[in-house]
Tab-separated table of N, CA and C in Angstrom:
chain	number	residue	atom	x	y	z
A	1	MET	N	104.362	87.758	71.470
A	1	MET	CA	103.233	88.467	72.023
A	1	MET	C	102.450	87.538	72.948
A	2	ALA	N	101.657	88.115	73.808
A	2	ALA	CA	100.926	87.345	74.815
A	2	ALA	C	99.429	87.640	74.731
A	3	THR	N	98.666	86.788	75.398
A	3	THR	CA	97.237	87.023	75.594
A	3	THR	C	97.039	87.326	77.070
A	4	PHE	N	96.480	88.498	77.360
A	4	PHE	CA	96.252	88.935	78.733
A	4	PHE	C	94.788	88.745	79.092
A	5	VAL	N	94.544	88.006	80.161
A	5	VAL	CA	93.198	87.793	80.692
A	5	VAL	C	93.078	88.733	81.889
A	6	LEU	N	92.164	89.685	81.796
A	6	LEU	CA	92.049	90.757	82.779
A	6	LEU	C	90.722	90.625	83.518
A	7	ILE	N	90.791	90.400	84.826
A	7	ILE	CA	89.594	90.107	85.621
A	7	ILE	C	89.314	91.276	86.562
A	8	HIS	N	88.137	91.862	86.422
A	8	HIS	CA	87.756	93.037	87.212
A	8	HIS	C	87.361	92.671	88.635
A	9	GLY	N	87.208	93.692	89.460
A	9	GLY	CA	86.792	93.516	90.844
A	9	GLY	C	85.286	93.583	91.003
A	10	ALA	N	84.834	93.476	92.250
A	10	ALA	CA	83.401	93.519	92.565
A	10	ALA	C	82.839	94.893	92.212
A	11	GLY	N	81.589	94.913	91.790
A	11	GLY	CA	80.942	96.174	91.473
A	11	GLY	C	81.449	96.818	90.206
A	12	ASP	N	82.166	96.067	89.412
A	12	ASP	CA	82.719	96.593	88.172
A	12	ASP	C	82.369	95.655	87.037
A	13	VAL	N	82.846	95.962	85.852
A	13	VAL	CA	82.663	95.122	84.666
A	13	VAL	C	83.978	95.102	83.901
A	14	GLY	N	84.043	94.293	82.864
A	14	GLY	CA	85.255	94.186	82.071
A	14	GLY	C	85.751	95.523	81.542
A	15	TRP	N	84.835	96.474	81.342
A	15	TRP	CA	85.198	97.808	80.853
A	15	TRP	C	86.260	98.457	81.732
A	16	TYR	N	86.301	98.098	83.004
A	16	TYR	CA	87.301	98.651	83.921
A	16	TYR	C	88.690	98.642	83.283
A	17	TRP	N	88.979	97.608	82.498
A	17	TRP	CA	90.303	97.412	81.916
A	17	TRP	C	90.494	98.110	80.571
A	18	HIS	N	89.518	98.876	80.061
A	18	HIS	CA	89.589	99.362	78.682
A	18	HIS	C	90.844	100.171	78.358
A	19	LEU	N	91.340	100.966	79.272
A	19	LEU	CA	92.542	101.752	78.999
A	19	LEU	C	93.784	100.861	78.944
A	20	VAL	N	93.851	99.880	79.821
A	20	VAL	CA	94.976	98.933	79.810
A	20	VAL	C	94.904	98.065	78.557
A	21	GLU	N	93.697	97.642	78.191
A	21	GLU	CA	93.538	96.860	76.959
A	21	GLU	C	94.071	97.628	75.757
A	22	ALA	N	93.745	98.909	75.660
A	22	ALA	CA	94.230	99.721	74.535
A	22	ALA	C	95.756	99.770	74.522
A	23	GLU	N	96.359	99.928	75.690
A	23	GLU	CA	97.826	99.948	75.787
A	23	GLU	C	98.425	98.613	75.346
A	24	LEU	N	97.866	97.520	75.836
A	24	LEU	CA	98.407	96.197	75.503
A	24	LEU	C	98.204	95.870	74.029
A	25	ARG	N	97.046	96.194	73.488
A	25	ARG	CA	96.783	95.928	72.068
A	25	ARG	C	97.703	96.755	71.177
A	26	ALA	N	97.984	97.987	71.579
A	26	ALA	CA	98.905	98.831	70.813
A	26	ALA	C	100.306	98.225	70.772
A	27	ARG	N	100.604	97.381	71.740
A	27	ARG	CA	101.907	96.711	71.797
A	27	ARG	C	101.877	95.345	71.118
A	28	GLY	N	100.725	95.016	70.502
A	28	GLY	CA	100.617	93.768	69.756
A	28	GLY	C	100.055	92.586	70.510
A	29	HIS	N	99.591	92.787	71.730
A	29	HIS	CA	99.048	91.695	72.529
A	29	HIS	C	97.542	91.558	72.319
A	30	ARG	N	97.011	90.408	72.685
A	30	ARG	CA	95.560	90.197	72.710
A	30	ARG	C	95.099	90.349	74.151
A	31	THR	N	93.822	90.725	74.305
A	31	THR	CA	93.263	90.860	75.648
A	31	THR	C	91.877	90.236	75.708
A	32	VAL	N	91.535	89.770	76.901
A	32	VAL	CA	90.200	89.251	77.203
A	32	VAL	C	89.825	89.850	78.554
A	33	ALA	N	88.684	90.542	78.623
A	33	ALA	CA	88.237	91.152	79.881
A	33	ALA	C	86.745	90.890	80.052
A	34	PRO	N	86.390	89.669	80.442
A	34	PRO	CA	84.968	89.312	80.549
A	34	PRO	C	84.276	89.993	81.730
A	35	ASP	N	82.970	90.117	81.616
A	35	ASP	CA	82.143	90.600	82.724
A	35	ASP	C	81.819	89.418	83.632
A	36	LEU	N	82.181	89.516	84.903
A	36	LEU	CA	81.816	88.481	85.866
A	36	LEU	C	80.329	88.619	86.198
A	37	PRO	N	79.660	87.518	86.527
A	37	PRO	CA	78.234	87.587	86.856
A	37	PRO	C	77.995	88.061	88.293
A	38	CYS	N	78.546	89.225	88.627
A	38	CYS	CA	78.456	89.750	89.999
A	38	CYS	C	77.033	90.105	90.407
A	39	ASP	N	76.149	90.309	89.428
A	39	ASP	CA	74.761	90.643	89.760
A	39	ASP	C	73.919	89.401	90.041
A	40	ASP	N	74.504	88.215	89.889
A	40	ASP	CA	73.817	86.955	90.170
A	40	ASP	C	74.117	86.565	91.619
A	41	ASP	N	73.119	86.681	92.479
A	41	ASP	CA	73.316	86.390	93.906
A	41	ASP	C	73.705	84.945	94.188
A	42	THR	N	73.447	84.039	93.252
A	42	THR	CA	73.792	82.632	93.457
A	42	THR	C	75.205	82.312	92.979
A	43	ALA	N	75.840	83.243	92.280
A	43	ALA	CA	77.184	83.002	91.740
A	43	ALA	C	78.243	83.321	92.788
A	44	GLY	N	79.305	82.532	92.757
A	44	GLY	CA	80.446	82.748	93.638
A	44	GLY	C	81.726	82.605	92.842
A	45	LEU	N	82.829	82.439	93.532
A	45	LEU	CA	84.124	82.356	92.863
A	45	LEU	C	84.187	81.267	91.793
A	46	PRO	N	83.639	80.055	92.030
A	46	PRO	CA	83.694	79.038	90.972
A	46	PRO	C	82.956	79.472	89.700
A	47	GLU	N	81.813	80.131	89.855
A	47	GLU	CA	81.059	80.589	88.684
A	47	GLU	C	81.800	81.729	87.980
A	48	TYR	N	82.431	82.583	88.758
A	48	TYR	CA	83.225	83.649	88.149
A	48	TYR	C	84.367	83.043	87.328
A	49	ALA	N	85.030	82.033	87.897
A	49	ALA	CA	86.120	81.371	87.175
A	49	ALA	C	85.601	80.708	85.905
A	50	ASN	N	84.436	80.068	85.980
A	50	ASN	CA	83.850	79.448	84.781
A	50	ASN	C	83.613	80.484	83.695
A	51	THR	N	83.129	81.656	84.076
A	51	THR	CA	82.895	82.733	83.114
A	51	THR	C	84.195	83.123	82.420
A	52	VAL	N	85.258	83.247	83.189
A	52	VAL	CA	86.552	83.634	82.625
A	52	VAL	C	87.085	82.540	81.710
A	53	VAL	N	87.047	81.294	82.167
A	53	VAL	CA	87.550	80.181	81.357
A	53	VAL	C	86.790	80.096	80.039
A	54	THR	N	85.477	80.250	80.080
A	54	THR	CA	84.668	80.220	78.855
A	54	THR	C	85.092	81.338	77.907
A	55	ALA	N	85.312	82.535	78.432
A	55	ALA	CA	85.742	83.658	77.594
A	55	ALA	C	87.106	83.387	76.970
A	56	VAL	N	88.011	82.807	77.739
A	56	VAL	CA	89.348	82.495	77.223
A	56	VAL	C	89.259	81.443	76.125
A	57	GLU	N	88.426	80.435	76.338
A	57	GLU	CA	88.279	79.371	75.339
A	57	GLU	C	87.728	79.897	74.020
A	58	LYS	N	86.958	80.977	74.059
A	58	LYS	CA	86.369	81.556	72.847
A	58	LYS	C	87.303	82.543	72.152
A	59	THR	N	88.457	82.795	72.740
A	59	THR	CA	89.383	83.791	72.220
A	59	THR	C	90.558	83.118	71.526
A	60	ALA	N	90.894	83.615	70.348
A	60	ALA	CA	92.102	83.142	69.670
A	60	ALA	C	93.289	83.693	70.448
A	61	ARG	N	94.130	82.808	70.966
A	61	ARG	CA	95.241	83.231	71.807
A	61	ARG	C	96.545	83.265	71.029
A	62	THR	N	97.447	84.130	71.499
A	62	THR	CA	98.801	84.173	70.965
A	62	THR	C	99.769	84.173	72.135
A	63	GLY	N	100.865	83.450	72.002
A	63	GLY	CA	101.919	83.470	73.007
A	63	GLY	C	101.475	83.033	74.383
A	64	ALA	N	102.166	83.580	75.374
A	64	ALA	CA	101.908	83.242	76.776
A	64	ALA	C	100.513	83.687	77.191
A	65	LEU	N	99.934	82.957	78.118
A	65	LEU	CA	98.658	83.337	78.719
A	65	LEU	C	98.976	83.992	80.058
A	66	VAL	N	98.625	85.270	80.200
A	66	VAL	CA	98.910	86.040	81.403
A	66	VAL	C	97.582	86.409	82.040
A	67	ILE	N	97.394	86.044	83.301
A	67	ILE	CA	96.131	86.300	83.990
A	67	ILE	C	96.379	87.327	85.088
A	68	ALA	N	95.588	88.404	85.077
A	68	ALA	CA	95.712	89.454	86.084
A	68	ALA	C	94.340	89.755	86.660
A	69	GLY	N	94.285	89.947	87.967
A	69	GLY	CA	93.023	90.277	88.612
A	69	GLY	C	93.171	91.489	89.498
A	70	GLN	N	92.124	92.293	89.563
A	70	GLN	CA	92.108	93.483	90.402
A	70	GLN	C	91.095	93.264	91.512
A	71	SER	N	91.503	93.457	92.754
A	71	SER	CA	90.624	93.348	93.910
A	71	SER	C	89.971	91.959	93.948
A	72	LEU	N	88.644	91.871	93.897
A	72	LEU	CA	87.964	90.567	93.909
A	72	LEU	C	88.469	89.675	92.777
A	73	GLY	N	88.810	90.271	91.651
A	73	GLY	CA	89.344	89.496	90.532
A	73	GLY	C	90.589	88.720	90.908
A	74	GLY	N	91.340	89.226	91.901
A	74	GLY	CA	92.521	88.512	92.370
A	74	GLY	C	92.198	87.175	93.013
A	75	PHE	N	90.976	87.030	93.532
A	75	PHE	CA	90.558	85.753	94.109
A	75	PHE	C	90.109	84.769	93.030
A	76	VAL	N	89.763	85.276	91.876
A	76	VAL	CA	89.337	84.435	90.752
A	76	VAL	C	90.551	83.905	89.991
A	77	VAL	N	91.616	84.698	89.944
A	77	VAL	CA	92.810	84.341	89.174
A	77	VAL	C	93.317	82.933	89.461
A	78	PRO	N	93.550	82.539	90.725
A	78	PRO	CA	94.119	81.208	90.949
A	78	PRO	C	93.184	80.074	90.558
A	79	LEU	N	91.878	80.313	90.610
A	79	LEU	CA	90.941	79.273	90.176
A	79	LEU	C	91.063	79.053	88.676
A	80	VAL	N	91.265	80.133	87.935
A	80	VAL	CA	91.489	80.030	86.491
A	80	VAL	C	92.874	79.428	86.240
A	81	ALA	N	93.869	79.899	86.994
A	81	ALA	CA	95.235	79.404	86.832
A	81	ALA	C	95.333	77.912	87.108
A	82	ASP	N	94.558	77.440	88.063
A	82	ASP	CA	94.584	76.025	88.415
A	82	ASP	C	94.168	75.154	87.233
A	83	ARG	N	93.359	75.700	86.336
A	83	ARG	CA	92.910	74.947	85.160
A	83	ARG	C	93.903	75.022	84.010
A	84	ALA	N	94.815	75.974	84.073
A	84	ALA	CA	95.735	76.178	82.950
A	84	ALA	C	97.164	76.383	83.442
A	85	GLN	N	97.584	75.590	84.410
A	85	GLN	CA	98.882	75.803	85.058
A	85	GLN	C	100.050	75.914	84.096
A	86	SER	N	100.068	75.124	83.062
A	86	SER	CA	101.228	75.130	82.179
A	86	SER	C	101.328	76.401	81.349
A	87	GLU	N	100.236	77.166	81.254
A	87	GLU	CA	100.244	78.358	80.417
A	87	GLU	C	100.307	79.656	81.199
A	88	VAL	N	100.129	79.615	82.505
A	88	VAL	CA	99.954	80.826	83.288
A	88	VAL	C	101.287	81.499	83.596
A	89	ARG	N	101.311	82.830	83.525
A	89	ARG	CA	102.504	83.601	83.836
A	89	ARG	C	102.306	84.574	84.997
A	90	LEU	N	101.077	84.863	85.392
A	90	LEU	CA	100.833	85.866	86.419
A	90	LEU	C	99.572	85.531	87.178
A	91	SER	N	99.611	85.666	88.502
A	91	SER	CA	98.404	85.483	89.300
A	91	SER	C	98.541	86.199	90.630
A	92	GLU	N	97.461	86.225	91.407
A	92	GLU	CA	97.412	86.959	92.663
A	92	GLU	C	96.764	86.122	93.762
A	93	PRO	N	96.670	86.643	95.005
A	93	PRO	CA	96.173	85.866	96.147
A	93	PRO	C	94.834	85.170	95.932
A	94	SER	N	94.636	84.026	96.600
A	94	SER	CA	93.429	83.239	96.370
A	94	SER	C	92.948	82.504	97.609
A	95	PRO	N	91.731	81.955	97.537
A	95	PRO	CA	91.210	81.154	98.639
A	95	PRO	C	91.567	79.671	98.532
A	96	LEU	N	92.379	79.266	97.581
A	96	LEU	CA	92.739	77.855	97.426
A	96	LEU	C	93.598	77.394	98.602
A	97	ARG	N	93.519	76.096	98.916
A	97	ARG	CA	94.360	75.537	99.988
A	97	ARG	C	95.833	75.613	99.615
A	98	ALA	N	96.137	75.336	98.365
A	98	ALA	CA	97.515	75.407	97.886
A	98	ALA	C	97.543	76.302	96.651
A	99	TRP	N	98.555	77.115	96.584
A	99	TRP	CA	98.702	78.019	95.458
A	99	TRP	C	99.140	77.225	94.228
A	100	PRO	N	98.536	77.444	93.066
A	100	PRO	CA	98.978	76.730	91.865
A	100	PRO	C	100.467	76.994	91.615
A	101	ASP	N	101.146	76.014	91.085
A	101	ASP	CA	102.577	76.120	90.835
A	101	ASP	C	102.813	76.925	89.558
A	102	VAL	N	102.662	78.239	89.677
A	102	VAL	CA	102.849	79.152	88.546
A	102	VAL	C	103.647	80.363	89.017
A	103	PRO	N	104.363	81.018	88.109
A	103	PRO	CA	105.041	82.259	88.494
A	103	PRO	C	104.009	83.271	89.002
A	104	THR	N	104.312	83.917	90.112
A	104	THR	CA	103.349	84.812	90.754
A	104	THR	C	103.970	86.179	91.011
A	105	ARG	N	103.224	87.202	90.699
A	105	ARG	CA	103.638	88.577	90.968
A	105	ARG	C	102.488	89.295	91.673
A	106	VAL	N	102.831	90.214	92.552
A	106	VAL	CA	101.847	91.076	93.205
A	106	VAL	C	102.278	92.515	92.941
A	107	LEU	N	101.342	93.316	92.466
A	107	LEU	CA	101.605	94.733	92.233
A	107	LEU	C	100.785	95.534	93.235
A	108	LEU	N	101.469	96.216	94.116
A	108	LEU	CA	100.855	96.965	95.205
A	108	LEU	C	100.730	98.430	94.801
A	109	CYS	N	99.575	99.011	95.076
A	109	CYS	CA	99.369	100.446	94.854
A	109	CYS	C	99.546	101.152	96.192
A	110	ARG	N	100.559	101.996	96.279
A	110	ARG	CA	100.955	102.599	97.558
A	110	ARG	C	99.882	103.461	98.220
A	111	ASP	N	98.948	103.989	97.444
A	111	ASP	CA	97.929	104.885	98.002
A	111	ASP	C	96.565	104.208	98.130
A	112	ASP	N	96.538	102.889	98.045
A	112	ASP	CA	95.284	102.130	98.118
A	112	ASP	C	94.705	102.240	99.524
A	113	ARG	N	93.451	102.679	99.627
A	113	ARG	CA	92.799	102.777	100.930
A	113	ARG	C	91.927	101.565	101.220
A	114	LEU	N	91.571	100.802	100.188
A	114	LEU	CA	90.753	99.610	100.399
A	114	LEU	C	91.604	98.447	100.905
A	115	LEU	N	92.757	98.232	100.275
A	115	LEU	CA	93.705	97.198	100.708
A	115	LEU	C	94.992	97.913	101.113
A	116	PRO	N	95.144	98.232	102.395
A	116	PRO	CA	96.302	98.999	102.850
A	116	PRO	C	97.622	98.340	102.449
A	117	PRO	N	98.589	99.138	102.007
A	117	PRO	CA	99.870	98.593	101.561
A	117	PRO	C	100.551	97.671	102.573
A	118	ALA	N	100.508	98.005	103.856
A	118	ALA	CA	101.148	97.141	104.862
A	118	ALA	C	100.509	95.757	104.865
A	119	PHE	N	99.200	95.700	104.708
A	119	PHE	CA	98.484	94.424	104.649
A	119	PHE	C	98.900	93.634	103.408
A	120	VAL	N	98.947	94.296	102.258
A	120	VAL	CA	99.310	93.613	101.011
A	120	VAL	C	100.743	93.094	101.091
A	121	ARG	N	101.652	93.898	101.628
A	121	ARG	CA	103.046	93.443	101.770
A	121	ARG	C	103.123	92.187	102.643
A	122	ARG	N	102.396	92.212	103.775
A	122	ARG	CA	102.424	91.073	104.700
A	122	ARG	C	101.833	89.825	104.057
A	123	VAL	N	100.685	89.943	103.422
A	123	VAL	CA	100.037	88.790	102.794
A	123	VAL	C	100.905	88.242	101.661
A	124	ALA	N	101.469	89.116	100.856
A	124	ALA	CA	102.327	88.660	99.756
A	124	ALA	C	103.522	87.880	100.289
A	125	ARG	N	104.117	88.384	101.361
A	125	ARG	CA	105.286	87.719	101.944
A	125	ARG	C	104.911	86.406	102.621
A	126	GLU	N	103.881	86.442	103.485
A	126	GLU	CA	103.537	85.268	104.287
A	126	GLU	C	102.856	84.167	103.482
A	127	ARG	N	101.991	84.513	102.575
A	127	ARG	CA	101.215	83.498	101.858
A	127	ARG	C	101.789	83.110	100.512
A	128	LEU	N	102.470	84.052	99.870
A	128	LEU	CA	102.966	83.765	98.524
A	128	LEU	C	104.483	83.711	98.449
A	129	GLY	N	105.154	84.195	99.497
A	129	GLY	CA	106.611	84.184	99.502
A	129	GLY	C	107.221	85.157	98.513
A	130	VAL	N	106.504	86.244	98.209
A	130	VAL	CA	107.021	87.232	97.265
A	130	VAL	C	106.999	88.621	97.895
A	131	VAL	N	107.861	89.467	97.392
A	131	VAL	CA	107.853	90.880	97.752
A	131	VAL	C	107.123	91.597	96.623
A	132	PRO	N	106.063	92.339	96.943
A	132	PRO	CA	105.313	92.982	95.866
A	132	PRO	C	106.095	94.102	95.195
A	133	ASP	N	105.857	94.262	93.907
A	133	ASP	CA	106.319	95.449	93.206
A	133	ASP	C	105.359	96.564	93.604
A	134	GLU	N	105.836	97.802	93.585
A	134	GLU	CA	104.991	98.907	94.034
A	134	GLU	C	104.942	100.021	93.008
A	135	ILE	N	103.748	100.613	92.895
A	135	ILE	CA	103.562	101.800	92.074
A	135	ILE	C	102.733	102.804	92.881
A	136	PRO	N	102.845	104.081	92.560
A	136	PRO	CA	101.966	105.042	93.213
A	136	PRO	C	100.540	104.855	92.709
A	137	GLY	N	99.588	105.312	93.489
A	137	GLY	CA	98.200	105.255	93.038
A	137	GLY	C	97.316	104.497	93.999
A	138	GLY	N	96.011	104.578	93.724
A	138	GLY	CA	95.004	103.962	94.562
A	138	GLY	C	94.551	102.608	94.064
A	139	HIS	N	93.339	102.234	94.432
A	139	HIS	CA	92.809	100.889	94.225
A	139	HIS	C	92.471	100.553	92.773
A	140	THR	N	92.412	101.538	91.899
A	140	THR	CA	91.996	101.276	90.513
A	140	THR	C	93.065	101.711	89.507
A	141	PRO	N	94.204	101.052	89.492
A	141	PRO	CA	95.290	101.479	88.609
A	141	PRO	C	94.979	101.338	87.120
A	142	ALA	N	94.049	100.470	86.756
A	142	ALA	CA	93.714	100.336	85.335
A	142	ALA	C	93.056	101.606	84.807
A	143	LEU	N	92.471	102.393	85.695
A	143	LEU	CA	91.857	103.660	85.288
A	143	LEU	C	92.791	104.844	85.517
A	144	SER	N	93.578	104.806	86.583
A	144	SER	CA	94.425	105.952	86.921
A	144	SER	C	95.839	105.871	86.358
A	145	ARG	N	96.334	104.672	86.094
A	145	ARG	CA	97.712	104.495	85.620
A	145	ARG	C	97.780	103.395	84.558
A	146	PRO	N	96.961	103.483	83.507
A	146	PRO	CA	96.879	102.379	82.545
A	146	PRO	C	98.187	102.085	81.815
A	147	ARG	N	98.921	103.115	81.446
A	147	ARG	CA	100.177	102.884	80.720
A	147	ARG	C	101.183	102.168	81.609
A	148	GLU	N	101.344	102.647	82.829
A	148	GLU	CA	102.294	102.019	83.749
A	148	GLU	C	101.878	100.587	84.081
A	149	LEU	N	100.588	100.364	84.263
A	149	LEU	CA	100.101	99.014	84.549
A	149	LEU	C	100.341	98.093	83.358
A	150	ALA	N	100.064	98.573	82.152
A	150	ALA	CA	100.313	97.762	80.951
A	150	ALA	C	101.795	97.422	80.824
A	151	GLU	N	102.665	98.387	81.116
A	151	GLU	CA	104.110	98.133	81.062
A	151	GLU	C	104.511	97.048	82.052
A	152	ARG	N	103.963	97.104	83.261
A	152	ARG	CA	104.268	96.085	84.275
A	152	ARG	C	103.777	94.711	83.829
A	153	LEU	N	102.544	94.646	83.347
A	153	LEU	CA	101.990	93.357	82.912
A	153	LEU	C	102.809	92.778	81.766
A	154	GLU	N	103.195	93.630	80.827
A	154	GLU	CA	104.002	93.162	79.700
A	154	GLU	C	105.357	92.646	80.190
A	155	ALA	N	105.972	93.345	81.126
A	155	ALA	CA	107.254	92.900	81.688
A	155	ALA	C	107.101	91.563	82.401
A	156	TYR	N	106.005	91.381	83.134
A	156	TYR	CA	105.771	90.111	83.811
A	156	TYR	C	105.632	88.979	82.801
A	157	ALA	N	104.991	89.250	81.675
A	157	ALA	CA	104.829	88.216	80.644
A	157	ALA	C	106.183	87.782	80.101
A	158	VAL	N	107.078	88.726	79.920
A	158	VAL	CA	108.412	88.424	79.391
A	158	VAL	C	109.244	87.669	80.421
A	159	GLU	N	109.135	88.083	81.689
A	159	GLU	CA	109.906	87.443	82.761
A	159	GLU	C	109.479	86.000	82.994
A	160	GLY	N	108.172	85.737	82.823
A	160	GLY	CA	107.646	84.392	83.057
A	160	GLY	C	107.589	84.010	84.490
């Protein structure tokens, strides 16, 4: 079993992941979905990463550590991954100069209007050297497709 660290996007809270958390927990995994301090105007990506790392440190973990981020959360993932490279199984695009040396997957939502699929495909290929996996749906798959998203995350944990 794995521990999934689920990082929400801007204007959201950890609750965003509640349906995916239920799916993952039903499969025997642990989950952590902290609230980022998005309402703090002085906080930025480093503070968001600190919040996530603190939440992970307070959680009893099992198995692999899998980190997933949605939207803005995807920019926080590599900062967290950089601190735990040996344990990380999943991450997404970041503002770091160099991508942490961890297995990386990108899951593209074909109907996303905020991050157009053509843009995500190009960025995944050019910056990460990966071809994204694709599912139907818009920008918030944890709410619209929680079972399918949980299945993908679980598969990524097994693949490493």
